[in-house]
Amino acid sequence: MLSQKIRRAFLHYFHSQGHAIIPSSPVIPHDDPTLLFINAGMNQFKDVFLGKSKRDYTRATTTQKCIRVGGKHNDLDNVGHTSRHLTFFEMLGNFSFGDYFKKEAIAFAWEVSTKIFEFPEEKIWVSVYKDDDEAFALWEKHIPSKRIVRFGEKENFWAMGDTGPCGPCSELLFDRGEIYGKAEHPKDDLSGERFLEFWNLVFMQFERGGAGKMVPLPKQSIDTGAGLERVVSLKMGVDSVFQTDILYSLIAEVARISHKKYVKEDLSLAPAFHVIADHIRSLSFAIADGVMPSNTDRGYVLRKILRRAVRYGRTLGLQRPFLADVLPRLVSLMGEDFPELKEGQNRIAEILTLEEEGFIRTLLKGGNILHQVIDLSRKTGQKISGDDAFKLKDTYGFPLEEIELIAKDEHLHVDLSRFHVLEEEAKEKSRKAQKKVAQTFSPHFFEEFMKVHPASIFEGYTCSSLDAKIVAIVLQGRFVDSLEAGQEGILILDRTPFYAEMGGQVGDSGEISRGEHLFTVDDTSSPYPGVIAHTGVMKQGSFKKGSSVHARIDQERRQGIENNHTATHLLHLALVEELGPHVKQAGSLVEQNRLRFDFNHHKSITARELRSIEERVNQKIRTDQKVEIYSLNYEEAQKRSDIKQFFGEKYGSQVRVVDISFSKELCGGTHTSRVGTIGFFKIVKESSIAAGCRRIEAVTGKEAETFVQEEEDLLQMIGKELKTTPQGAFERVQSLLKENEELFQKLKGYRKQELEGFLKNCLKTKEAVGASFFVGTEVSLSAEEIVPFAEDLMKHLSSGVVALGVNFGDKCQLTVAISSDLVAKNLHAQTLIKEVASLIQGGGGGRPNLAQAGGKEPKGLKNAIASIHKAVVSAIQ
């Protein structure tokens, strides 16, 4: 398959040029609030470009999964109707973090374009920024100057945002020939159809500050991106990305399922094939990476994509859920290079089907709503309001075109101006959902410090105390030379046994001392790469920069943390064994006395499953397996399917493996030496924390024993109160519940008789109004009894109005019911309620035949009922 061949050849080429092959990050951004989805190859390296972190490599290459559907890159409405727009695409890229710059980047791009992509040299043009003479001169070594074009800032200057890294860029263009336009030069090709851009080289040269001033970056970097689908389309000589191998194969599968023939020139049906082929990729990869369709943020966007696919599927006659039927073809096409698709296939299929079924129910309901809208529109000026049209599109998924066609058939028109106002407001809301966070490249507090000091050495994997030297002291945000008794500050040592908070594991606490001089460490963190900060209080004496000290962690606390950290690994394994391979860690907290584990799962966990998970963990604890820890080359670890890795985590060239025989994970935390030291594992709570994300809270060892003892004590107290043994408590509760139900049914019977008496008394007060009757009175009913009582009263009146008031002390309620014959004569309950609601200092509404109002002035009920009586008499007579 050509796409796979190019993908692999691209990565292999850059690996041969000293680049580390980095797996695609998930489509969910990692610690980046500015993005809904990953939309470029550089996203996972953003913190490196911003100088906030460092990697063990300075050259990298990736093929990144990208989704563009929101904010600046909102391609959704165009997908299916153009030859190039996609919501999901792959971005091939190579990156340099202060290593090589323009010369090498240009040479690499030329060699890949001509040798790997095998594009004819004479077909390639390049563009450079208008003032970038350096890039122009470098390109002249590979290509005639007549095929090098200068463009302005709009076309050839890149910026991460209003602030942050920026610089000129250079685009590689492919001349597709006269069939795509008569322009003989890219500057004359306004549509960009003939000279198609296929690769962008960004030269990160400057930092733009808040005032717009640009200063040279201390380390110039390279970020490039080439869309795989576009490269393949050029390689195959097709005029649309939907004719490329992967997408065309998906289209063929849709044709097989729908029994409809795909003809690319058929403008009525071809877009549906395109939409489904594209959207199944976005949906499947997003779900595989942990996104669940929902009503908020990226889950809302995913739901919109799915519903759009379903709507287009209906134009192909696909009335039942079908996306899960397309999924196996996608897995066969891309699962080898993206194993998360294979691992999550069953779960993806289940979620797609559940969502489709829910939307089909919504569409059926929407059809009923549409009929109501049409009926109302006929009565109000032959126009479907913009508000109704927008609701039909946004809530029920009806395309505007479909609403307009239905309106035309019904001799109605749509208020498009109002519709577009509401649509723009919704888009603005979506754009604002992507929080704007200013990206600064100013030196971090510890950056200058790290230029003249080596990194702190963590030795806490193998020891709990050691002798060290104070290399820095921080007091109130400043570096100082000494720390006195009573002062709170930060100590930085040349070496330390203290673990800095990371990966969900809390930082160590303990003591740093020298003789009688004592500093208590309350927390340990790593605010900057290479810095281990010991935060605490100088309890007695003083310390000076350069002092020799003894550092000792709280070993008992550390042991509890280590037990719980190892327990999270066992829990993760048990979850995968019980629930399936789709389970992925979404967060964790490891403390001395408890642990918390968040994970992706699309439905609630049953009591049986929880018990089984608990038993699996405890069974493994009883094996008392040794916990082995060793280092591996990351590339070697990637090839090991038995080692659990986390997409989105940033690994160096050497990784640390925590190996418990049956569980192997990449992990930098501290762990117990044998699983038997955990003792006992007990789940205390399981809950949902977001759509598709569950949380388990648990305790181990002594805390687990205490939890069980407290549960036993509670059961003993319950048994004592019920005058039975703990073992007999359940049977006794069942007996009491049965007794309670019998008494409740007796009470209901008595109350029914009482209400029948009320009903008879009310009917005695009915007053003839023309050919109808009016019943208006205050009654003693509960809030739940009012409506059924009013409806029962109405059944005894062939034609009439019922007005009932209920006094609840400081509040009251008024209910009006009207027979259908009077409703047909335009006597409406909600109109009467709204007219008298102010008399009880309240408000309300309802339907033409039944309406209610609540108020806080019970004394007004009498006047309100009298006013309703007067209005009814006036209307009927």
GROMACS .gro file of C-alpha atoms in nm, residues 143-310:
model
  168
  143ILE     CA    1   1.662   2.438  -0.783
  144PRO     CA    2   1.678   2.713  -1.049
  145SER     CA    3   1.611   3.059  -0.905
  146LYS     CA    4   1.323   3.107  -1.150
  147ARG     CA    5   1.130   2.841  -0.954
  148ILE     CA    6   1.191   3.013  -0.619
  149VAL     CA    7   0.913   3.256  -0.527
  150ARG     CA    8   0.910   3.525  -0.258
  151PHE     CA    9   0.586   3.582  -0.064
  152GLY     CA   10   0.490   3.813   0.221
  153GLU     CA   11   0.412   3.751   0.586
  154LYS     CA   12   0.064   3.612   0.521
  155GLU     CA   13   0.194   3.325   0.311
  156ASN     CA   14   0.545   3.265   0.441
  157PHE     CA   15   0.581   3.369   0.802
  158TRP     CA   16   0.476   3.133   1.079
  159ALA     CA   17   0.391   3.206   1.443
  160MET     CA   18   0.276   2.978   1.723
  161GLY     CA   19   0.040   3.252   1.841
  162ASP     CA   20   0.031   3.621   1.921
  163THR     CA   21   0.334   3.559   2.139
  164GLY     CA   22   0.606   3.295   2.137
  165PRO     CA   23   0.832   3.134   1.875
  166CYS     CA   24   0.797   3.250   1.517
  167GLY     CA   25   0.995   3.279   1.198
  168PRO     CA   26   0.996   3.265   0.820
  169CYS     CA   27   0.890   2.950   0.643
  170SER     CA   28   0.948   2.789   0.308
  171GLU     CA   29   0.686   2.588   0.121
  172LEU     CA   30   0.744   2.318  -0.139
  173LEU     CA   31   0.492   2.332  -0.424
  174PHE     CA   32   0.411   2.075  -0.694
  175ASP     CA   33   0.314   2.196  -1.042
  176ARG     CA   34   0.019   1.977  -1.141
  177GLY     CA   35   0.006   2.118  -1.495
  178GLU     CA   36  -0.226   2.323  -1.715
  179ILE     CA   37  -0.526   2.098  -1.649
  180TYR     CA   38  -0.545   2.261  -1.304
  181GLY     CA   39  -0.506   2.620  -1.423
  182LYS     CA   40  -0.346   2.844  -1.682
  183ALA     CA   41  -0.127   3.028  -1.429
  184GLU     CA   42   0.240   2.971  -1.508
  185HIS     CA   43   0.367   3.106  -1.178
  186PRO     CA   44   0.254   3.045  -0.817
  187LYS     CA   45   0.190   3.418  -0.766
  188ASP     CA   46  -0.073   3.404  -1.041
  189ASP     CA   47  -0.231   3.082  -0.911
  190LEU     CA   48  -0.479   3.242  -0.674
  191SER     CA   49  -0.673   2.919  -0.612
  192GLY     CA   50  -0.360   2.719  -0.532
  193GLU     CA   51  -0.496   2.431  -0.741
  194ARG     CA   52  -0.214   2.411  -0.997
  195PHE     CA   53   0.082   2.479  -0.769
  196LEU     CA   54  -0.018   2.262  -0.476
  197GLU     CA   55   0.174   2.304  -0.148
  198PHE     CA   56   0.280   1.969  -0.005
  199TRP     CA   57   0.547   2.050   0.257
  200ASN     CA   58   0.609   2.344   0.487
  201LEU     CA   59   0.945   2.413   0.649
  202VAL     CA   60   0.925   2.646   0.948
  203PHE     CA   61   1.244   2.818   1.058
  204MET     CA   62   1.188   2.907   1.424
  205GLN     CA   63   1.423   3.202   1.437
  206PHE     CA   64   1.264   3.460   1.667
  207GLU     CA   65   1.060   3.509   1.982
  208ARG     CA   66   0.772   3.756   1.960
  209GLY     CA   67   0.694   3.931   2.288
  210GLY     CA   68   0.363   4.074   2.411
  211ALA     CA   69   0.438   4.413   2.249
  212GLY     CA   70   0.509   4.246   1.913
  213LYS     CA   71   0.885   4.295   1.934
  214MET     CA   72   1.088   4.007   1.788
  215VAL     CA   73   1.426   3.900   1.927
  216PRO     CA   74   1.646   3.612   1.804
  217LEU     CA   75   1.595   3.281   1.982
  218PRO     CA   76   1.894   3.147   2.174
  219LYS     CA   77   1.846   2.814   1.997
  220GLN     CA   78   1.708   2.822   1.645
  221SER     CA   79   1.489   2.524   1.561
  222ILE     CA   80   1.315   2.351   1.272
  223ASP     CA   81   0.953   2.234   1.245
  224THR     CA   82   0.834   2.079   0.919
  225GLY     CA   83   0.505   1.926   0.814
  226ALA     CA   84   0.397   1.735   0.503
  227GLY     CA   85   0.042   1.602   0.474
  228LEU     CA   86   0.065   1.232   0.389
  229GLU     CA   87  -0.267   1.224   0.203
  230ARG     CA   88  -0.164   1.516  -0.017
  231VAL     CA   89   0.176   1.363  -0.092
  232VAL     CA   90   0.008   1.034  -0.187
  233SER     CA   91  -0.246   1.213  -0.410
  234LEU     CA   92   0.039   1.382  -0.599
  235LYS     CA   93   0.230   1.055  -0.620
  236MET     CA   94  -0.077   0.874  -0.759
  237GLY     CA   95  -0.165   1.161  -0.993
  238VAL     CA   96  -0.524   1.191  -0.867
  239ASP     CA   97  -0.710   1.517  -0.825
  240SER     CA   98  -0.867   1.439  -0.488
  241VAL     CA   99  -0.743   1.298  -0.157
  242PHE     CA  100  -1.049   1.074  -0.166
  243GLN     CA  101  -0.893   0.887  -0.459
  244THR     CA  102  -0.587   0.793  -0.251
  245ASP     CA  103  -0.546   0.433  -0.140
  246ILE     CA  104  -0.667   0.443   0.222
  247LEU     CA  105  -0.966   0.671   0.170
  248TYR     CA  106  -1.069   0.505  -0.155
  249SER     CA  107  -1.060   0.164   0.013
  250LEU     CA  108  -1.290   0.298   0.288
  251ILE     CA  109  -1.521   0.442   0.022
  252ALA     CA  110  -1.534   0.098  -0.143
  253GLU     CA  111  -1.636  -0.053   0.191
  254VAL     CA  112  -1.915   0.205   0.232
  255ALA     CA  113  -2.033   0.120  -0.120
  256ARG     CA  114  -2.041  -0.251  -0.030
  257ILE     CA  115  -2.238  -0.190   0.291
  258SER     CA  116  -2.486   0.055   0.137
  259HIS     CA  117  -2.527  -0.130  -0.196
  260LYS     CA  118  -2.480   0.205  -0.367
  261LYS     CA  119  -2.229   0.262  -0.647
  262TYR     CA  120  -1.967   0.529  -0.587
  263VAL     CA  121  -1.924   0.770  -0.878
  264LYS     CA  122  -1.696   1.063  -0.795
  265GLU     CA  123  -1.878   1.288  -1.044
  266ASP     CA  124  -2.215   1.225  -0.876
  267LEU     CA  125  -2.250   1.545  -0.675
  268SER     CA  126  -2.561   1.417  -0.497
  269LEU     CA  127  -2.411   1.098  -0.348
  270ALA     CA  128  -2.030   1.124  -0.373
  271PRO     CA  129  -2.004   1.369  -0.078
  272ALA     CA  130  -2.172   1.112   0.148
  273PHE     CA  131  -1.905   0.852   0.064
  274HIS     CA  132  -1.633   1.112   0.126
  275VAL     CA  133  -1.778   1.222   0.459
  276ILE     CA  134  -1.810   0.869   0.596
  277ALA     CA  135  -1.460   0.766   0.479
  278ASP     CA  136  -1.307   1.071   0.646
  279HIS     CA  137  -1.518   1.075   0.961
  280ILE     CA  138  -1.467   0.707   1.047
  281ARG     CA  139  -1.096   0.786   1.082
  282SER     CA  140  -1.148   1.085   1.312
  283LEU     CA  141  -1.399   0.896   1.522
  284SER     CA  142  -1.198   0.576   1.551
  285PHE     CA  143  -0.864   0.737   1.635
  286ALA     CA  144  -1.020   0.981   1.882
  287ILE     CA  145  -1.208   0.703   2.064
  288ALA     CA  146  -0.898   0.481   2.061
  289ASP     CA  147  -0.708   0.766   2.228
  290GLY     CA  148  -0.970   0.808   2.500
  291VAL     CA  149  -1.217   1.071   2.372
  292MET     CA  150  -1.583   0.992   2.434
  293PRO     CA  151  -1.873   1.158   2.247
  294SER     CA  152  -2.043   1.395   2.489
  295ASN     CA  153  -2.202   1.739   2.513
  296THR     CA  154  -1.889   1.933   2.613
  297ASP     CA  155  -1.554   2.032   2.464
  298ARG     CA  156  -1.386   1.776   2.237
  299GLY     CA  157  -1.656   1.519   2.319
  300TYR     CA  158  -1.913   1.758   2.169
  301VAL     CA  159  -1.703   1.798   1.853
  302LEU     CA  160  -1.671   1.420   1.823
  303ARG     CA  161  -2.048   1.383   1.858
  304LYS     CA  162  -2.098   1.640   1.580
  305ILE     CA  163  -1.865   1.443   1.352
  306LEU     CA  164  -2.051   1.119   1.423
  307ARG     CA  165  -2.392   1.275   1.366
  308ARG     CA  166  -2.276   1.428   1.041
  309ALA     CA  167  -2.160   1.086   0.923
  310VAL     CA  168  -2.494   0.933   1.020
   0.00000   0.00000   0.00000
